[in-house]
Amino acid sequence: MKIGIIVGSMRSPGNSAKIGHYISERLPQLQEDTTTWTLDLGAHPLPLWDESVWSGAEHWKTVLKPLGEALVACDGFVVLAPEYAGMVPPALKNFFLLADKKHLGHKPGLIVAVSSGRGGSYPVAELRSSSYKNNRLNWIPDHVIVRDADHVLNGEMPENDGDTFIRGQIDYSLRMLLEYARALQSVRASGVIDYKTYPNGM
């Protein structure tokens, strides 16, 4: 089982990268046969989408071929979305324009929203409403909001009760993601998916 971790922050380093690293180390501890791959959009930003993507322009091939191969190899995804003024960061929205159904289709995704304060709910609502239509990523019902992000997930041992709670919630949600990843393998292998007739979301 391979899980891709998409760090949607445009800052590097930052809390989203810290939490992504924590999750990448935690996943193999929860299930031994699990490996991870991380795309940090702050450290390695993607070019801004333009319509030449559709025509297969040569400069896009050099970007999208290795990205696509890495995404295809994943069975599910954890998407870390910090809240920027109540919104998902532009770099993360750009990622969902560039990654398509060949890469993400009928694979489970876990939303992990990040806030340095008491926010974090708006990215969850935004991703659930507008990010999956054409790429067919399946958001699982569970999500995580890491609040007070400066003061949690900073070491091996929890610093406070909030840190203890969020570690438990992350473990639970990651276990759920792994079960969905296992289950959706049979959906992708079923032969029912028809992207030729129905290339876009409904």
PDB file of N, CA, C and O in Angstrom, residues 126-165:
ATOM      1  N   GLU A 126     -14.403  23.667   1.356  1.00  0.00           N
ATOM      2  CA  GLU A 126     -14.027  24.020  -0.008  1.00  0.00           C
ATOM      3  C   GLU A 126     -13.561  22.794  -0.794  1.00  0.00           C
ATOM      4  O   GLU A 126     -13.974  22.577  -1.934  1.00  0.00           O
ATOM      5  N   LEU A 127     -12.719  21.975  -0.191  1.00  0.00           N
ATOM      6  CA  LEU A 127     -12.231  20.790  -0.894  1.00  0.00           C
ATOM      7  C   LEU A 127     -13.357  19.799  -1.173  1.00  0.00           C
ATOM      8  O   LEU A 127     -13.411  19.185  -2.240  1.00  0.00           O
ATOM      9  N   ARG A 128     -14.258  19.641  -0.230  1.00  0.00           N
ATOM     10  CA  ARG A 128     -15.368  18.712  -0.444  1.00  0.00           C
ATOM     11  C   ARG A 128     -16.322  19.196  -1.528  1.00  0.00           C
ATOM     12  O   ARG A 128     -16.997  18.392  -2.171  1.00  0.00           O
ATOM     13  N   SER A 129     -16.375  20.505  -1.762  1.00  0.00           N
ATOM     14  CA  SER A 129     -17.346  21.027  -2.726  1.00  0.00           C
ATOM     15  C   SER A 129     -16.797  21.199  -4.132  1.00  0.00           C
ATOM     16  O   SER A 129     -17.560  21.132  -5.100  1.00  0.00           O
ATOM     17  N   SER A 130     -15.481  21.387  -4.287  1.00  0.00           N
ATOM     18  CA  SER A 130     -15.028  21.815  -5.617  1.00  0.00           C
ATOM     19  C   SER A 130     -13.757  21.169  -6.149  1.00  0.00           C
ATOM     20  O   SER A 130     -13.315  21.513  -7.232  1.00  0.00           O
ATOM     21  N   SER A 131     -13.158  20.238  -5.443  1.00  0.00           N
ATOM     22  CA  SER A 131     -11.828  19.776  -5.879  1.00  0.00           C
ATOM     23  C   SER A 131     -11.823  18.436  -6.606  1.00  0.00           C
ATOM     24  O   SER A 131     -10.825  18.070  -7.206  1.00  0.00           O
ATOM     25  N   TYR A 132     -12.906  17.677  -6.565  1.00  0.00           N
ATOM     26  CA  TYR A 132     -12.885  16.275  -6.994  1.00  0.00           C
ATOM     27  C   TYR A 132     -13.628  15.993  -8.287  1.00  0.00           C
ATOM     28  O   TYR A 132     -13.547  14.877  -8.831  1.00  0.00           O
ATOM     29  N   LYS A 133     -14.361  16.958  -8.821  1.00  0.00           N
ATOM     30  CA  LYS A 133     -15.357  16.701  -9.863  1.00  0.00           C
ATOM     31  C   LYS A 133     -14.803  15.906 -11.048  1.00  0.00           C
ATOM     32  O   LYS A 133     -15.329  14.856 -11.413  1.00  0.00           O
ATOM     33  N   ASN A 134     -13.765  16.417 -11.685  1.00  0.00           N
ATOM     34  CA  ASN A 134     -13.256  15.743 -12.885  1.00  0.00           C
ATOM     35  C   ASN A 134     -12.170  14.729 -12.598  1.00  0.00           C
ATOM     36  O   ASN A 134     -11.974  13.785 -13.370  1.00  0.00           O
ATOM     37  N   ASN A 135     -11.433  14.907 -11.502  1.00  0.00           N
ATOM     38  CA  ASN A 135     -10.360  13.950 -11.229  1.00  0.00           C
ATOM     39  C   ASN A 135     -10.856  12.719 -10.469  1.00  0.00           C
ATOM     40  O   ASN A 135     -10.125  11.758 -10.314  1.00  0.00           O
ATOM     41  N   ARG A 136     -12.093  12.754  -9.967  1.00  0.00           N
ATOM     42  CA  ARG A 136     -12.775  11.613  -9.346  1.00  0.00           C
ATOM     43  C   ARG A 136     -12.121  11.121  -8.049  1.00  0.00           C
ATOM     44  O   ARG A 136     -12.298   9.969  -7.649  1.00  0.00           O
ATOM     45  N   LEU A 137     -11.335  11.981  -7.398  1.00  0.00           N
ATOM     46  CA  LEU A 137     -10.822  11.623  -6.081  1.00  0.00           C
ATOM     47  C   LEU A 137     -11.991  11.411  -5.128  1.00  0.00           C
ATOM     48  O   LEU A 137     -12.966  12.163  -5.150  1.00  0.00           O
ATOM     49  N   ASN A 138     -11.920  10.391  -4.303  1.00  0.00           N
ATOM     50  CA  ASN A 138     -12.989  10.073  -3.351  1.00  0.00           C
ATOM     51  C   ASN A 138     -12.595  10.530  -1.953  1.00  0.00           C
ATOM     52  O   ASN A 138     -11.804   9.860  -1.272  1.00  0.00           O
ATOM     53  N   TRP A 139     -13.129  11.666  -1.500  1.00  0.00           N
ATOM     54  CA  TRP A 139     -12.881  12.084  -0.126  1.00  0.00           C
ATOM     55  C   TRP A 139     -13.606  11.136   0.819  1.00  0.00           C
ATOM     56  O   TRP A 139     -14.798  10.870   0.652  1.00  0.00           O
ATOM     57  N   ILE A 140     -12.898  10.616   1.810  1.00  0.00           N
ATOM     58  CA  ILE A 140     -13.560   9.748   2.780  1.00  0.00           C
ATOM     59  C   ILE A 140     -14.353  10.624   3.751  1.00  0.00           C
ATOM     60  O   ILE A 140     -14.101  11.829   3.865  1.00  0.00           O
ATOM     61  N   PRO A 141     -15.351  10.056   4.439  1.00  0.00           N
ATOM     62  CA  PRO A 141     -16.179  10.881   5.333  1.00  0.00           C
ATOM     63  C   PRO A 141     -15.396  11.542   6.468  1.00  0.00           C
ATOM     64  O   PRO A 141     -15.749  12.642   6.894  1.00  0.00           O
ATOM     65  N   ASP A 142     -14.367  10.877   6.966  1.00  0.00           N
ATOM     66  CA  ASP A 142     -13.577  11.451   8.053  1.00  0.00           C
ATOM     67  C   ASP A 142     -12.650  12.546   7.532  1.00  0.00           C
ATOM     68  O   ASP A 142     -12.178  12.493   6.396  1.00  0.00           O
ATOM     69  N   HIS A 143     -12.394  13.535   8.381  1.00  0.00           N
ATOM     70  CA  HIS A 143     -11.350  14.515   8.108  1.00  0.00           C
ATOM     71  C   HIS A 143     -10.750  14.942   9.445  1.00  0.00           C
ATOM     72  O   HIS A 143     -11.278  14.620  10.504  1.00  0.00           O
ATOM     73  N   VAL A 144      -9.628  15.629   9.358  1.00  0.00           N
ATOM     74  CA  VAL A 144      -8.927  16.088  10.560  1.00  0.00           C
ATOM     75  C   VAL A 144      -8.710  17.590  10.432  1.00  0.00           C
ATOM     76  O   VAL A 144      -8.362  18.081   9.358  1.00  0.00           O
ATOM     77  N   ILE A 145      -8.916  18.323  11.522  1.00  0.00           N
ATOM     78  CA  ILE A 145      -8.537  19.734  11.580  1.00  0.00           C
ATOM     79  C   ILE A 145      -7.512  19.888  12.697  1.00  0.00           C
ATOM     80  O   ILE A 145      -7.816  19.652  13.867  1.00  0.00           O
ATOM     81  N   VAL A 146      -6.293  20.234  12.317  1.00  0.00           N
ATOM     82  CA  VAL A 146      -5.223  20.443  13.297  1.00  0.00           C
ATOM     83  C   VAL A 146      -5.212  21.923  13.654  1.00  0.00           C
ATOM     84  O   VAL A 146      -4.757  22.759  12.873  1.00  0.00           O
ATOM     85  N   ARG A 147      -5.740  22.230  14.841  1.00  0.00           N
ATOM     86  CA  ARG A 147      -5.761  23.612  15.317  1.00  0.00           C
ATOM     87  C   ARG A 147      -4.584  23.848  16.271  1.00  0.00           C
ATOM     88  O   ARG A 147      -3.971  22.905  16.747  1.00  0.00           O
ATOM     89  N   ASP A 148      -4.265  25.140  16.483  1.00  0.00           N
ATOM     90  CA  ASP A 148      -3.130  25.498  17.350  1.00  0.00           C
ATOM     91  C   ASP A 148      -1.884  24.736  16.900  1.00  0.00           C
ATOM     92  O   ASP A 148      -1.154  24.155  17.701  1.00  0.00           O
ATOM     93  N   ALA A 149      -1.663  24.757  15.580  1.00  0.00           N
ATOM     94  CA  ALA A 149      -0.678  23.860  14.969  1.00  0.00           C
ATOM     95  C   ALA A 149       0.754  24.085  15.435  1.00  0.00           C
ATOM     96  O   ALA A 149       1.582  23.175  15.331  1.00  0.00           O
ATOM     97  N   ASP A 150       1.054  25.277  15.966  1.00  0.00           N
ATOM     98  CA  ASP A 150       2.410  25.518  16.468  1.00  0.00           C
ATOM     99  C   ASP A 150       2.741  24.636  17.668  1.00  0.00           C
ATOM    100  O   ASP A 150       3.916  24.356  17.932  1.00  0.00           O
ATOM    101  N   HIS A 151       1.718  24.198  18.394  1.00  0.00           N
ATOM    102  CA  HIS A 151       1.930  23.568  19.694  1.00  0.00           C
ATOM    103  C   HIS A 151       1.531  22.104  19.733  1.00  0.00           C
ATOM    104  O   HIS A 151       1.315  21.543  20.810  1.00  0.00           O
ATOM    105  N   VAL A 152       1.425  21.476  18.588  1.00  0.00           N
ATOM    106  CA  VAL A 152       1.113  20.042  18.533  1.00  0.00           C
ATOM    107  C   VAL A 152       2.045  19.354  17.545  1.00  0.00           C
ATOM    108  O   VAL A 152       2.618  19.990  16.658  1.00  0.00           O
ATOM    109  N   LEU A 153       2.223  18.055  17.733  1.00  0.00           N
ATOM    110  CA  LEU A 153       2.984  17.205  16.798  1.00  0.00           C
ATOM    111  C   LEU A 153       4.427  17.669  16.642  1.00  0.00           C
ATOM    112  O   LEU A 153       4.997  17.596  15.552  1.00  0.00           O
ATOM    113  N   ASN A 154       5.022  18.104  17.737  1.00  0.00           N
ATOM    114  CA  ASN A 154       6.388  18.632  17.677  1.00  0.00           C
ATOM    115  C   ASN A 154       7.460  17.647  18.118  1.00  0.00           C
ATOM    116  O   ASN A 154       8.640  17.930  17.985  1.00  0.00           O
ATOM    117  N   GLY A 155       7.076  16.524  18.631  1.00  0.00           N
ATOM    118  CA  GLY A 155       8.058  15.545  19.080  1.00  0.00           C
ATOM    119  C   GLY A 155       7.404  14.199  19.263  1.00  0.00           C
ATOM    120  O   GLY A 155       6.242  13.995  18.896  1.00  0.00           O
ATOM    121  N   GLU A 156       8.142  13.272  19.820  1.00  0.00           N
ATOM    122  CA  GLU A 156       7.609  11.923  19.991  1.00  0.00           C
ATOM    123  C   GLU A 156       6.496  11.872  21.023  1.00  0.00           C
ATOM    124  O   GLU A 156       5.571  11.062  20.911  1.00  0.00           O
ATOM    125  N   MET A 157       6.550  12.726  22.035  1.00  0.00           N
ATOM    126  CA  MET A 157       5.569  12.706  23.115  1.00  0.00           C
ATOM    127  C   MET A 157       4.665  13.938  23.038  1.00  0.00           C
ATOM    128  O   MET A 157       5.136  15.038  22.721  1.00  0.00           O
ATOM    129  N   PRO A 158       3.368  13.782  23.316  1.00  0.00           N
ATOM    130  CA  PRO A 158       2.449  14.930  23.300  1.00  0.00           C
ATOM    131  C   PRO A 158       2.844  15.982  24.331  1.00  0.00           C
ATOM    132  O   PRO A 158       3.335  15.668  25.405  1.00  0.00           O
ATOM    133  N   GLU A 159       2.600  17.236  23.958  1.00  0.00           N
ATOM    134  CA  GLU A 159       2.914  18.350  24.856  1.00  0.00           C
ATOM    135  C   GLU A 159       1.758  18.712  25.767  1.00  0.00           C
ATOM    136  O   GLU A 159       1.961  19.331  26.817  1.00  0.00           O
ATOM    137  N   ASN A 160       0.538  18.378  25.383  1.00  0.00           N
ATOM    138  CA  ASN A 160      -0.644  18.795  26.137  1.00  0.00           C
ATOM    139  C   ASN A 160      -1.813  17.896  25.753  1.00  0.00           C
ATOM    140  O   ASN A 160      -1.680  17.011  24.897  1.00  0.00           O
ATOM    141  N   ASP A 161      -2.969  18.132  26.366  1.00  0.00           N
ATOM    142  CA  ASP A 161      -4.138  17.301  26.091  1.00  0.00           C
ATOM    143  C   ASP A 161      -4.595  17.424  24.642  1.00  0.00           C
ATOM    144  O   ASP A 161      -5.029  16.449  24.031  1.00  0.00           O
ATOM    145  N   GLY A 162      -4.521  18.639  24.109  1.00  0.00           N
ATOM    146  CA  GLY A 162      -4.905  18.830  22.716  1.00  0.00           C
ATOM    147  C   GLY A 162      -4.013  18.043  21.774  1.00  0.00           C
ATOM    148  O   GLY A 162      -4.480  17.492  20.768  1.00  0.00           O
ATOM    149  N   ASP A 163      -2.737  17.983  22.084  1.00  0.00           N
ATOM    150  CA  ASP A 163      -1.777  17.224  21.283  1.00  0.00           C
ATOM    151  C   ASP A 163      -2.100  15.730  21.347  1.00  0.00           C
ATOM    152  O   ASP A 163      -2.099  15.020  20.332  1.00  0.00           O
ATOM    153  N   THR A 164      -2.412  15.247  22.540  1.00  0.00           N
ATOM    154  CA  THR A 164      -2.786  13.841  22.698  1.00  0.00           C
ATOM    155  C   THR A 164      -4.026  13.508  21.874  1.00  0.00           C
ATOM    156  O   THR A 164      -4.083  12.482  21.185  1.00  0.00           O
ATOM    157  N   PHE A 165      -5.026  14.403  21.935  1.00  0.00           N
ATOM    158  CA  PHE A 165      -6.271  14.167  21.212  1.00  0.00           C
ATOM    159  C   PHE A 165      -6.039  14.121  19.702  1.00  0.00           C
ATOM    160  O   PHE A 165      -6.536  13.221  19.016  1.00  0.00           O
TER     161      PHE A 165
END
